[in-house]
Amino acid sequence: MIRGKNIKWKDFINYAVIAVVTIIFGSLSVTGNLASSTQFLLEKMSIAILMAISLSLVVGFLGELSLGHAGFMCVGAYLGGKVAAVLAQSMGNSIVTLILSVLVGGAVAAVCGVVIGLPALRLKGDYLAIVTLAFGEIVKSIFQNTSFESFGGTLGLSTPRYDKKVLFIIGFVLVIICLAVIQNLIRSKHGRAITAIRDNEIAAKAMGINVTKYKLLAFTVSACFAGIGGVLYSWSNYTVQSSNFGYNYSIEILVMVVLGGMGNINGGILAATLITYLNTTLATVLTGDLAVLQNLVYALILIVIVIYNNSPALKSFRERYNLKALLHKIKLVKHDPMRVKDDEAVWDRVPTKIAMDEILSVDTKVRTSVAEKGDPYESEGED
Amino acid sequence: MDFITTLINGLSLGGIYAMIALGYTMVYGIAKMLNFAHGDIIMVGGYTIFVVLGLSGNPILATVAAIIVCVVLGVTIEKIAYKPLRGASPLAVLITAIGVSYLLQSLAQIIFGSAQKIVIVADMGTVTLGSVSISVSTLVTLGCTVLVMVVLTLFVKFTKTGRAMVAVSEDRGAAQLMGINVNRIITITFAIGSALAALAGLFYLMKSPGLTTTLGAMPGIKAFTAAVIGGIGSVPGAMLGGILLGVVECISYKITAIAPYTDAIEFSILIIILLVKPTGFLGKKRREKV
């Protein structure tokens, strides 16, 4: 939080909602009134929310596309799961085992985040996207070919299953921790630096922002929470199989972030919850070849939403008919022109930036060569 | 002599990758977007071959039909999904392309089911030269890819449309001022890319006859990798990257110790090359302007 500004209830509503939901379902579950399928669904939701929030930091706020988020989750799931399996033999499925495995999984994934963050410093946009994609595939391939004794190989690593009644509560506690870390990071000075890099890297550099540091920071934090999501996955399933963490799963997380609105954490949480719910319910309704209808619907929704939100031709239509304008009409939103939109990635800025570049196109290379020849101002003064 | 067989197999696989990579790289150069649905056009080509081959039994007819279907599909996708987003952020276009890719895969699964189909395009046997024995289809693939690449290079170098394509990729605004119809050039690029994808589908089926709805996914990603290694946007770069990747894959499969890690090795090569040369082998360095 920025000092001197009044704390708004809006900034804490997401914690409150998650806490209330957790308490309600938690008390139902501990007293034995919650169906086992609901418990499993809630576990899956907490994992999906963790993944969506952590990816949102890199895609929505840093503005770099990552297509290998499932790779970090895979690392966390395997290493956390291995620690859990080893420790469970001596300590049982206790909360201490779980915390230790979460710490290990998160830490190793964070190290991978640094490793992937390093090429990110040299590459941009599409090139970085392909490197993250490659990273995800490499991780998958490595774990698939491990020996049976170490990580289970193609059969997958068998991991201990935590008590169903409690695991989703722990999951949501982890979600709240993740939310607290990432939301406060974004609202701090560091978060402003990260969004500044997204909006214009050169300008950010010129203002003295250490681009290297902040890019690495964003990648590391994001990877760490993805790893924790992976550890949670390993506790909620009996086996961890690397084939589940492929490119398709990375895309599914990306879809959650995009549907929630780039750079909108609460939207991401909502989208993650909704998609997980739909996935699970549709999977029971649609069986066999019909199951694919689900993917068809997702694909169509994704295409329509992205085109609607981004098409330059639809801009005036969007501005006239949207939720905010509707709320304005019924006077639910107080218009505050001074408020900085810190939670929104404005995609329109990209073309604007290109237009500015064309207007002010100054070639840096030429400048330096002139500077080397001598002081350009000297010759100007003699005329 | 085993080595020569592996090398020829690698060159032929590399030719397939190069053909797909050309589609990626040309679309990137001209429309400045990553067409993630490109791999799935290969799959559509594969299914068209399957259907037409089943109906007529004529592989040449099937190939022509696949090329026509893929070209129509590629152009339609461009008009419906990508054209409204021209001028929008690259990320938005990329995500739409991913959506299109999913759409094609699920549509194919609804129509054809998820079971694997076996497509035997043509049985051509093997040829033995001394101690080297190679299947004829590999040689046909190799010959066709070389032919396609030569024709494409000549097309880009010497025809009016080809020069216009180069102009659009260098500077779209200036090209438009010179009287080039940029929308038409983009459509033509998508058509050429899709036709190449159809051919790649054919050669892929000749290599391994199993046809599933995710047929295009892995070759698509690998070809994309190849395009990036060669420098995305560069036509000779895509050829070079594709062939390099194909040869590496075949050699790696032959060495037992590292065979299971082939995919990991290929992607590691990509990361290493990008770290050393961030624009790929033949990519142009974009100078940043303030």
Short mmCIF file of N, CA, C and O in Angstrom, two decimals, chain B residues 73-181:
data_model
loop_
_atom_site.label_atom_id
_atom_site.label_comp_id
_atom_site.label_asym_id
_atom_site.label_seq_id
_atom_site.Cartn_x
_atom_site.Cartn_y
_atom_site.Cartn_z
N LEU B 73 -9.02 -23.05 -46.19
CA LEU B 73 -9.11 -22.94 -44.73
C LEU B 73 -8.19 -21.84 -44.20
O LEU B 73 -8.61 -20.99 -43.40
N GLY B 74 -6.94 -21.84 -44.68
CA GLY B 74 -5.97 -20.85 -44.20
C GLY B 74 -6.44 -19.43 -44.48
O GLY B 74 -6.40 -18.56 -43.61
N VAL B 75 -6.96 -19.22 -45.70
CA VAL B 75 -7.41 -17.87 -46.06
C VAL B 75 -8.65 -17.50 -45.24
O VAL B 75 -8.78 -16.37 -44.76
N THR B 76 -9.54 -18.47 -45.04
CA THR B 76 -10.75 -18.19 -44.25
C THR B 76 -10.39 -17.80 -42.82
O THR B 76 -10.93 -16.83 -42.28
N ILE B 77 -9.47 -18.55 -42.22
CA ILE B 77 -9.04 -18.24 -40.85
C ILE B 77 -8.48 -16.83 -40.80
O ILE B 77 -8.79 -16.05 -39.91
N GLU B 78 -7.67 -16.52 -41.79
CA GLU B 78 -7.05 -15.19 -41.80
C GLU B 78 -8.12 -14.11 -41.86
O GLU B 78 -8.07 -13.13 -41.11
N LYS B 79 -9.13 -14.31 -42.72
CA LYS B 79 -10.16 -13.28 -42.90
C LYS B 79 -11.02 -13.16 -41.64
O LYS B 79 -11.37 -12.06 -41.23
N ILE B 80 -11.38 -14.29 -41.05
CA ILE B 80 -12.34 -14.23 -39.93
C ILE B 80 -11.65 -13.90 -38.62
O ILE B 80 -12.10 -13.03 -37.87
N ALA B 81 -10.55 -14.58 -38.34
CA ALA B 81 -9.99 -14.46 -36.99
C ALA B 81 -8.88 -13.42 -36.88
O ALA B 81 -8.77 -12.75 -35.87
N TYR B 82 -8.04 -13.29 -37.91
CA TYR B 82 -6.87 -12.43 -37.74
C TYR B 82 -7.07 -11.03 -38.29
O TYR B 82 -6.51 -10.08 -37.78
N LYS B 83 -7.88 -10.91 -39.37
CA LYS B 83 -8.02 -9.59 -39.98
C LYS B 83 -8.63 -8.55 -39.04
O LYS B 83 -8.16 -7.41 -39.02
N PRO B 84 -9.66 -8.91 -38.25
CA PRO B 84 -10.21 -7.90 -37.35
C PRO B 84 -9.19 -7.40 -36.33
O PRO B 84 -9.36 -6.33 -35.75
N LEU B 85 -8.13 -8.16 -36.09
CA LEU B 85 -7.17 -7.80 -35.07
C LEU B 85 -5.94 -7.09 -35.63
O LEU B 85 -4.95 -6.93 -34.94
N ARG B 86 -6.00 -6.73 -36.92
CA ARG B 86 -4.83 -6.07 -37.48
C ARG B 86 -4.66 -4.71 -36.80
O ARG B 86 -5.59 -3.92 -36.72
N GLY B 87 -3.50 -4.46 -36.26
CA GLY B 87 -3.28 -3.20 -35.53
C GLY B 87 -3.45 -3.37 -34.03
O GLY B 87 -3.12 -2.49 -33.27
N ALA B 88 -3.97 -4.53 -33.60
CA ALA B 88 -4.09 -4.77 -32.16
C ALA B 88 -2.76 -5.32 -31.63
O ALA B 88 -1.84 -5.57 -32.39
N SER B 89 -2.69 -5.52 -30.32
CA SER B 89 -1.43 -5.98 -29.73
C SER B 89 -1.08 -7.38 -30.22
O SER B 89 -1.97 -8.21 -30.43
N PRO B 90 0.21 -7.67 -30.40
CA PRO B 90 0.63 -8.99 -30.89
C PRO B 90 0.15 -10.13 -29.98
O PRO B 90 -0.17 -11.22 -30.45
N LEU B 91 0.08 -9.84 -28.70
CA LEU B 91 -0.36 -10.87 -27.76
C LEU B 91 -1.80 -11.29 -28.03
O LEU B 91 -2.14 -12.47 -27.99
N ALA B 92 -2.66 -10.31 -28.36
CA ALA B 92 -4.05 -10.62 -28.65
C ALA B 92 -4.16 -11.53 -29.85
O ALA B 92 -4.91 -12.51 -29.85
N VAL B 93 -3.36 -11.24 -30.89
CA VAL B 93 -3.40 -12.05 -32.10
C VAL B 93 -2.91 -13.46 -31.80
O VAL B 93 -3.49 -14.46 -32.25
N LEU B 94 -1.86 -13.54 -31.00
CA LEU B 94 -1.29 -14.84 -30.66
C LEU B 94 -2.32 -15.70 -29.93
O LEU B 94 -2.48 -16.89 -30.23
N ILE B 95 -3.04 -15.09 -28.99
CA ILE B 95 -4.01 -15.87 -28.22
C ILE B 95 -5.17 -16.30 -29.11
O ILE B 95 -5.67 -17.42 -29.00
N THR B 96 -5.57 -15.44 -30.05
CA THR B 96 -6.61 -15.85 -31.00
C THR B 96 -6.13 -17.04 -31.82
O THR B 96 -6.89 -17.98 -32.06
N ALA B 97 -4.85 -17.00 -32.22
CA ALA B 97 -4.32 -18.11 -33.01
C ALA B 97 -4.36 -19.40 -32.20
O ALA B 97 -4.69 -20.47 -32.74
N ILE B 98 -4.05 -19.31 -30.91
CA ILE B 98 -4.12 -20.50 -30.06
C ILE B 98 -5.57 -21.01 -30.01
O ILE B 98 -5.83 -22.21 -30.10
N GLY B 99 -6.50 -20.06 -29.92
CA GLY B 99 -7.92 -20.43 -29.92
C GLY B 99 -8.31 -21.15 -31.20
O GLY B 99 -8.99 -22.18 -31.17
N VAL B 100 -7.83 -20.64 -32.34
CA VAL B 100 -8.15 -21.26 -33.62
C VAL B 100 -7.58 -22.68 -33.66
O VAL B 100 -8.23 -23.62 -34.14
N SER B 101 -6.37 -22.83 -33.10
CA SER B 101 -5.74 -24.14 -33.09
C SER B 101 -6.60 -25.16 -32.32
O SER B 101 -6.85 -26.27 -32.78
N TYR B 102 -7.08 -24.73 -31.16
CA TYR B 102 -7.96 -25.60 -30.37
C TYR B 102 -9.25 -25.93 -31.11
O TYR B 102 -9.74 -27.06 -31.08
N LEU B 103 -9.78 -24.90 -31.78
CA LEU B 103 -11.03 -25.06 -32.50
C LEU B 103 -10.88 -26.12 -33.59
O LEU B 103 -11.71 -27.04 -33.70
N LEU B 104 -9.79 -26.04 -34.36
CA LEU B 104 -9.58 -27.00 -35.44
C LEU B 104 -9.43 -28.41 -34.88
O LEU B 104 -10.01 -29.37 -35.39
N GLN B 105 -8.67 -28.53 -33.79
CA GLN B 105 -8.46 -29.86 -33.20
C GLN B 105 -9.76 -30.47 -32.72
O GLN B 105 -10.06 -31.63 -32.97
N SER B 106 -10.58 -29.64 -32.04
CA SER B 106 -11.80 -30.23 -31.49
C SER B 106 -12.81 -30.51 -32.59
O SER B 106 -13.55 -31.50 -32.52
N LEU B 107 -12.83 -29.66 -33.63
CA LEU B 107 -13.73 -29.93 -34.75
C LEU B 107 -13.35 -31.26 -35.41
O LEU B 107 -14.22 -32.09 -35.70
N ALA B 108 -12.06 -31.45 -35.61
CA ALA B 108 -11.61 -32.69 -36.24
C ALA B 108 -11.99 -33.89 -35.38
O ALA B 108 -12.39 -34.95 -35.89
N GLN B 109 -11.90 -33.70 -34.07
CA GLN B 109 -12.22 -34.83 -33.19
C GLN B 109 -13.71 -35.13 -33.22
O GLN B 109 -14.12 -36.29 -33.15
N ILE B 110 -14.54 -34.07 -33.35
CA ILE B 110 -15.98 -34.30 -33.43
C ILE B 110 -16.32 -35.04 -34.71
O ILE B 110 -17.12 -35.98 -34.74
N ILE B 111 -15.68 -34.62 -35.81
CA ILE B 111 -16.03 -35.23 -37.10
C ILE B 111 -15.46 -36.64 -37.22
O ILE B 111 -16.15 -37.57 -37.62
N PHE B 112 -14.18 -36.81 -36.85
CA PHE B 112 -13.52 -38.09 -37.15
C PHE B 112 -13.33 -38.99 -35.93
O PHE B 112 -12.85 -40.11 -36.05
N GLY B 113 -13.64 -38.48 -34.72
CA GLY B 113 -13.42 -39.29 -33.53
C GLY B 113 -11.96 -39.26 -33.13
O GLY B 113 -11.10 -38.79 -33.87
N SER B 114 -11.70 -39.76 -31.92
CA SER B 114 -10.34 -39.63 -31.42
C SER B 114 -9.46 -40.83 -31.77
O SER B 114 -8.26 -40.82 -31.54
N ALA B 115 -10.06 -41.87 -32.35
CA ALA B 115 -9.27 -43.06 -32.66
C ALA B 115 -8.28 -42.77 -33.79
O ALA B 115 -8.56 -41.98 -34.68
N GLN B 116 -7.12 -43.42 -33.70
CA GLN B 116 -6.09 -43.20 -34.71
C GLN B 116 -6.48 -43.86 -36.03
O GLN B 116 -7.00 -44.97 -36.06
N LYS B 117 -6.26 -43.14 -37.12
CA LYS B 117 -6.50 -43.70 -38.46
C LYS B 117 -5.14 -44.05 -39.08
O LYS B 117 -4.16 -43.35 -38.87
N ILE B 118 -5.16 -45.13 -39.84
CA ILE B 118 -3.92 -45.48 -40.54
C ILE B 118 -4.08 -45.12 -42.01
O ILE B 118 -5.02 -45.55 -42.67
N VAL B 119 -3.19 -44.28 -42.49
CA VAL B 119 -3.26 -43.85 -43.88
C VAL B 119 -1.99 -44.29 -44.59
O VAL B 119 -0.89 -43.85 -44.25
N ILE B 120 -2.15 -45.18 -45.57
CA ILE B 120 -0.99 -45.56 -46.36
C ILE B 120 -1.13 -44.88 -47.72
O ILE B 120 -1.99 -45.23 -48.52
N VAL B 121 -0.33 -43.84 -47.91
CA VAL B 121 -0.49 -43.01 -49.10
C VAL B 121 -0.09 -43.81 -50.33
O VAL B 121 -0.86 -43.95 -51.28
N ALA B 122 1.09 -44.32 -50.33
CA ALA B 122 1.55 -45.13 -51.47
C ALA B 122 2.70 -46.00 -50.98
O ALA B 122 3.58 -45.52 -50.27
N ASP B 123 2.67 -47.26 -51.34
CA ASP B 123 3.75 -48.15 -50.93
C ASP B 123 4.80 -48.16 -52.03
O ASP B 123 4.55 -48.64 -53.13
N MET B 124 5.96 -47.60 -51.72
CA MET B 124 6.95 -47.48 -52.78
C MET B 124 8.19 -48.34 -52.55
O MET B 124 9.11 -48.30 -53.35
N GLY B 125 8.22 -49.07 -51.45
CA GLY B 125 9.35 -49.96 -51.21
C GLY B 125 10.64 -49.23 -50.87
O GLY B 125 10.64 -48.05 -50.58
N THR B 126 11.74 -49.98 -50.90
CA THR B 126 13.02 -49.36 -50.57
C THR B 126 13.99 -49.56 -51.73
O THR B 126 13.81 -50.42 -52.58
N VAL B 127 14.99 -48.74 -51.73
CA VAL B 127 16.01 -48.85 -52.76
C VAL B 127 17.35 -49.08 -52.06
O VAL B 127 17.59 -48.53 -50.98
N THR B 128 18.18 -49.95 -52.65
CA THR B 128 19.46 -50.24 -52.02
C THR B 128 20.61 -49.84 -52.94
O THR B 128 20.65 -50.24 -54.11
N LEU B 129 21.46 -49.01 -52.40
CA LEU B 129 22.64 -48.58 -53.15
C LEU B 129 23.85 -49.05 -52.38
O LEU B 129 24.15 -48.50 -51.31
N GLY B 130 24.52 -50.05 -52.86
CA GLY B 130 25.64 -50.59 -52.09
C GLY B 130 25.12 -51.15 -50.79
O GLY B 130 24.25 -52.02 -50.78
N SER B 131 25.61 -50.63 -49.68
CA SER B 131 25.14 -51.13 -48.40
C SER B 131 24.12 -50.17 -47.77
O SER B 131 23.66 -50.39 -46.67
N VAL B 132 23.77 -49.11 -48.48
CA VAL B 132 22.82 -48.16 -47.94
C VAL B 132 21.43 -48.47 -48.47
O VAL B 132 21.25 -48.57 -49.68
N SER B 133 20.47 -48.68 -47.58
CA SER B 133 19.11 -48.90 -48.07
C SER B 133 18.18 -47.85 -47.48
O SER B 133 18.17 -47.61 -46.29
N ILE B 134 17.44 -47.22 -48.38
CA ILE B 134 16.58 -46.10 -47.99
C ILE B 134 15.22 -46.32 -48.64
O ILE B 134 15.13 -46.81 -49.77
N SER B 135 14.16 -45.95 -47.93
CA SER B 135 12.83 -46.10 -48.53
C SER B 135 12.64 -45.01 -49.57
O SER B 135 13.15 -43.89 -49.45
N VAL B 136 11.90 -45.39 -50.62
CA VAL B 136 11.72 -44.47 -51.74
C VAL B 136 10.97 -43.22 -51.29
O VAL B 136 11.25 -42.11 -51.74
N SER B 137 10.02 -43.40 -50.36
CA SER B 137 9.22 -42.24 -49.94
C SER B 137 10.11 -41.18 -49.30
O SER B 137 9.86 -39.98 -49.47
N THR B 138 11.18 -41.62 -48.61
CA THR B 138 12.11 -40.64 -48.03
C THR B 138 12.77 -39.82 -49.13
O THR B 138 12.88 -38.59 -49.04
N LEU B 139 13.18 -40.53 -50.19
CA LEU B 139 13.84 -39.82 -51.30
C LEU B 139 12.86 -38.89 -51.99
O LEU B 139 13.22 -37.77 -52.37
N VAL B 140 11.60 -39.35 -52.16
CA VAL B 140 10.59 -38.51 -52.80
C VAL B 140 10.39 -37.24 -51.96
O VAL B 140 10.34 -36.13 -52.49
N THR B 141 10.30 -37.44 -50.62
CA THR B 141 10.14 -36.28 -49.73
C THR B 141 11.28 -35.30 -49.92
O THR B 141 11.06 -34.10 -50.08
N LEU B 142 12.48 -35.85 -49.90
CA LEU B 142 13.67 -35.01 -50.01
C LEU B 142 13.66 -34.24 -51.33
O LEU B 142 13.85 -33.02 -51.36
N GLY B 143 13.36 -34.97 -52.42
CA GLY B 143 13.33 -34.33 -53.74
C GLY B 143 12.28 -33.23 -53.80
O GLY B 143 12.54 -32.12 -54.25
N CYS B 144 11.08 -33.55 -53.29
CA CYS B 144 9.99 -32.57 -53.36
C CYS B 144 10.30 -31.33 -52.54
O CYS B 144 10.03 -30.21 -52.97
N THR B 145 10.90 -31.52 -51.34
CA THR B 145 11.17 -30.34 -50.52
C THR B 145 12.21 -29.45 -51.19
O THR B 145 12.06 -28.24 -51.20
N VAL B 146 13.23 -30.10 -51.78
CA VAL B 146 14.23 -29.29 -52.48
C VAL B 146 13.57 -28.50 -53.60
O VAL B 146 13.78 -27.28 -53.74
N LEU B 147 12.70 -29.18 -54.37
CA LEU B 147 12.00 -28.53 -55.47
C LEU B 147 11.17 -27.35 -54.97
O LEU B 147 11.23 -26.24 -55.50
N VAL B 148 10.39 -27.62 -53.91
CA VAL B 148 9.51 -26.57 -53.37
C VAL B 148 10.34 -25.36 -52.92
O VAL B 148 9.99 -24.21 -53.21
N MET B 149 11.47 -25.64 -52.27
CA MET B 149 12.28 -24.53 -51.78
C MET B 149 12.86 -23.70 -52.91
O MET B 149 12.89 -22.48 -52.85
N VAL B 150 13.32 -24.42 -53.96
CA VAL B 150 13.88 -23.68 -55.11
C VAL B 150 12.79 -22.82 -55.73
O VAL B 150 12.99 -21.62 -55.99
N VAL B 151 11.62 -23.42 -55.95
CA VAL B 151 10.52 -22.68 -56.59
C VAL B 151 10.14 -21.47 -55.73
O VAL B 151 9.97 -20.36 -56.24
N LEU B 152 10.07 -21.69 -54.43
CA LEU B 152 9.67 -20.59 -53.54
C LEU B 152 10.70 -19.46 -53.54
O LEU B 152 10.34 -18.28 -53.61
N THR B 153 11.98 -19.86 -53.52
CA THR B 153 13.02 -18.83 -53.54
C THR B 153 12.95 -18.02 -54.84
O THR B 153 13.03 -16.79 -54.82
N LEU B 154 12.77 -18.74 -55.96
CA LEU B 154 12.67 -18.04 -57.25
C LEU B 154 11.44 -17.14 -57.26
O LEU B 154 11.49 -16.00 -57.74
N PHE B 155 10.33 -17.65 -56.70
CA PHE B 155 9.08 -16.87 -56.67
C PHE B 155 9.30 -15.56 -55.91
O PHE B 155 8.92 -14.49 -56.37
N VAL B 156 9.93 -15.68 -54.74
CA VAL B 156 10.14 -14.48 -53.92
C VAL B 156 11.11 -13.53 -54.60
O VAL B 156 10.94 -12.32 -54.59
N LYS B 157 12.12 -14.09 -55.28
CA LYS B 157 13.16 -13.24 -55.89
C LYS B 157 12.71 -12.56 -57.17
O LYS B 157 13.03 -11.41 -57.42
N PHE B 158 11.96 -13.31 -58.01
CA PHE B 158 11.80 -12.81 -59.37
C PHE B 158 10.38 -12.44 -59.80
O PHE B 158 10.21 -11.88 -60.85
N THR B 159 9.36 -12.77 -59.04
CA THR B 159 8.03 -12.37 -59.50
C THR B 159 7.62 -11.07 -58.82
O THR B 159 8.16 -10.70 -57.78
N LYS B 160 6.62 -10.42 -59.42
CA LYS B 160 6.16 -9.15 -58.90
C LYS B 160 5.54 -9.35 -57.51
O LYS B 160 5.81 -8.59 -56.59
N THR B 161 4.72 -10.41 -57.40
CA THR B 161 4.08 -10.68 -56.11
C THR B 161 5.14 -10.97 -55.06
O THR B 161 5.05 -10.51 -53.92
N GLY B 162 6.16 -11.75 -55.45
CA GLY B 162 7.22 -12.10 -54.50
C GLY B 162 7.95 -10.87 -54.00
O GLY B 162 8.20 -10.71 -52.81
N ARG B 163 8.26 -9.96 -54.93
CA ARG B 163 8.94 -8.73 -54.53
C ARG B 163 8.04 -7.91 -53.60
O ARG B 163 8.50 -7.30 -52.65
N ALA B 164 6.74 -7.93 -53.93
CA ALA B 164 5.80 -7.18 -53.09
C ALA B 164 5.79 -7.76 -51.68
O ALA B 164 5.71 -7.03 -50.68
N MET B 165 5.90 -9.09 -51.58
CA MET B 165 5.94 -9.72 -50.26
C MET B 165 7.15 -9.24 -49.47
O MET B 165 7.06 -8.92 -48.29
N VAL B 166 8.29 -9.23 -50.14
CA VAL B 166 9.50 -8.76 -49.46
C VAL B 166 9.31 -7.32 -48.99
O VAL B 166 9.63 -6.95 -47.86
N ALA B 167 8.72 -6.50 -49.90
CA ALA B 167 8.53 -5.09 -49.56
C ALA B 167 7.63 -4.93 -48.34
O ALA B 167 7.93 -4.16 -47.43
N VAL B 168 6.54 -5.71 -48.31
CA VAL B 168 5.62 -5.60 -47.18
C VAL B 168 6.31 -6.00 -45.89
O VAL B 168 6.13 -5.38 -44.84
N SER B 169 7.14 -7.04 -45.97
CA SER B 169 7.79 -7.49 -44.73
C SER B 169 8.84 -6.47 -44.27
O SER B 169 9.10 -6.35 -43.09
N GLU B 170 9.43 -5.73 -45.21
CA GLU B 170 10.43 -4.74 -44.78
C GLU B 170 9.77 -3.52 -44.17
O GLU B 170 10.21 -3.03 -43.14
N ASP B 171 8.76 -3.01 -44.83
CA ASP B 171 8.11 -1.80 -44.31
C ASP B 171 6.70 -1.73 -44.88
O ASP B 171 6.51 -1.38 -46.03
N ARG B 172 5.74 -2.08 -44.04
CA ARG B 172 4.38 -2.18 -44.53
C ARG B 172 3.85 -0.83 -45.02
O ARG B 172 3.23 -0.72 -46.07
N GLY B 173 4.14 0.21 -44.24
CA GLY B 173 3.63 1.53 -44.59
C GLY B 173 4.17 2.01 -45.93
O GLY B 173 3.41 2.45 -46.80
N ALA B 174 5.48 1.86 -46.11
CA ALA B 174 6.10 2.31 -47.36
C ALA B 174 5.58 1.50 -48.53
O ALA B 174 5.31 2.03 -49.61
N ALA B 175 5.40 0.18 -48.31
CA ALA B 175 4.90 -0.69 -49.38
C ALA B 175 3.51 -0.23 -49.81
O ALA B 175 3.21 -0.19 -51.01
N GLN B 176 2.69 0.13 -48.85
CA GLN B 176 1.34 0.59 -49.16
C GLN B 176 1.39 1.88 -49.99
O GLN B 176 0.64 2.03 -50.95
N LEU B 177 2.31 2.75 -49.64
CA LEU B 177 2.44 4.00 -50.39
C LEU B 177 2.90 3.76 -51.83
O LEU B 177 2.62 4.52 -52.72
N MET B 178 3.63 2.66 -52.03
CA MET B 178 4.11 2.33 -53.38
C MET B 178 3.03 1.64 -54.21
O MET B 178 3.28 1.16 -55.30
N GLY B 179 1.84 1.53 -53.65
CA GLY B 179 0.74 0.95 -54.41
C GLY B 179 0.57 -0.54 -54.25
O GLY B 179 -0.12 -1.18 -55.05
N ILE B 180 1.18 -1.13 -53.23
CA ILE B 180 1.00 -2.56 -53.01
C ILE B 180 -0.25 -2.77 -52.15
O ILE B 180 -0.43 -2.09 -51.14
N ASN B 181 -1.08 -3.70 -52.57
CA ASN B 181 -2.28 -4.02 -51.80
C ASN B 181 -1.89 -4.97 -50.67
O ASN B 181 -1.74 -6.17 -50.87
#
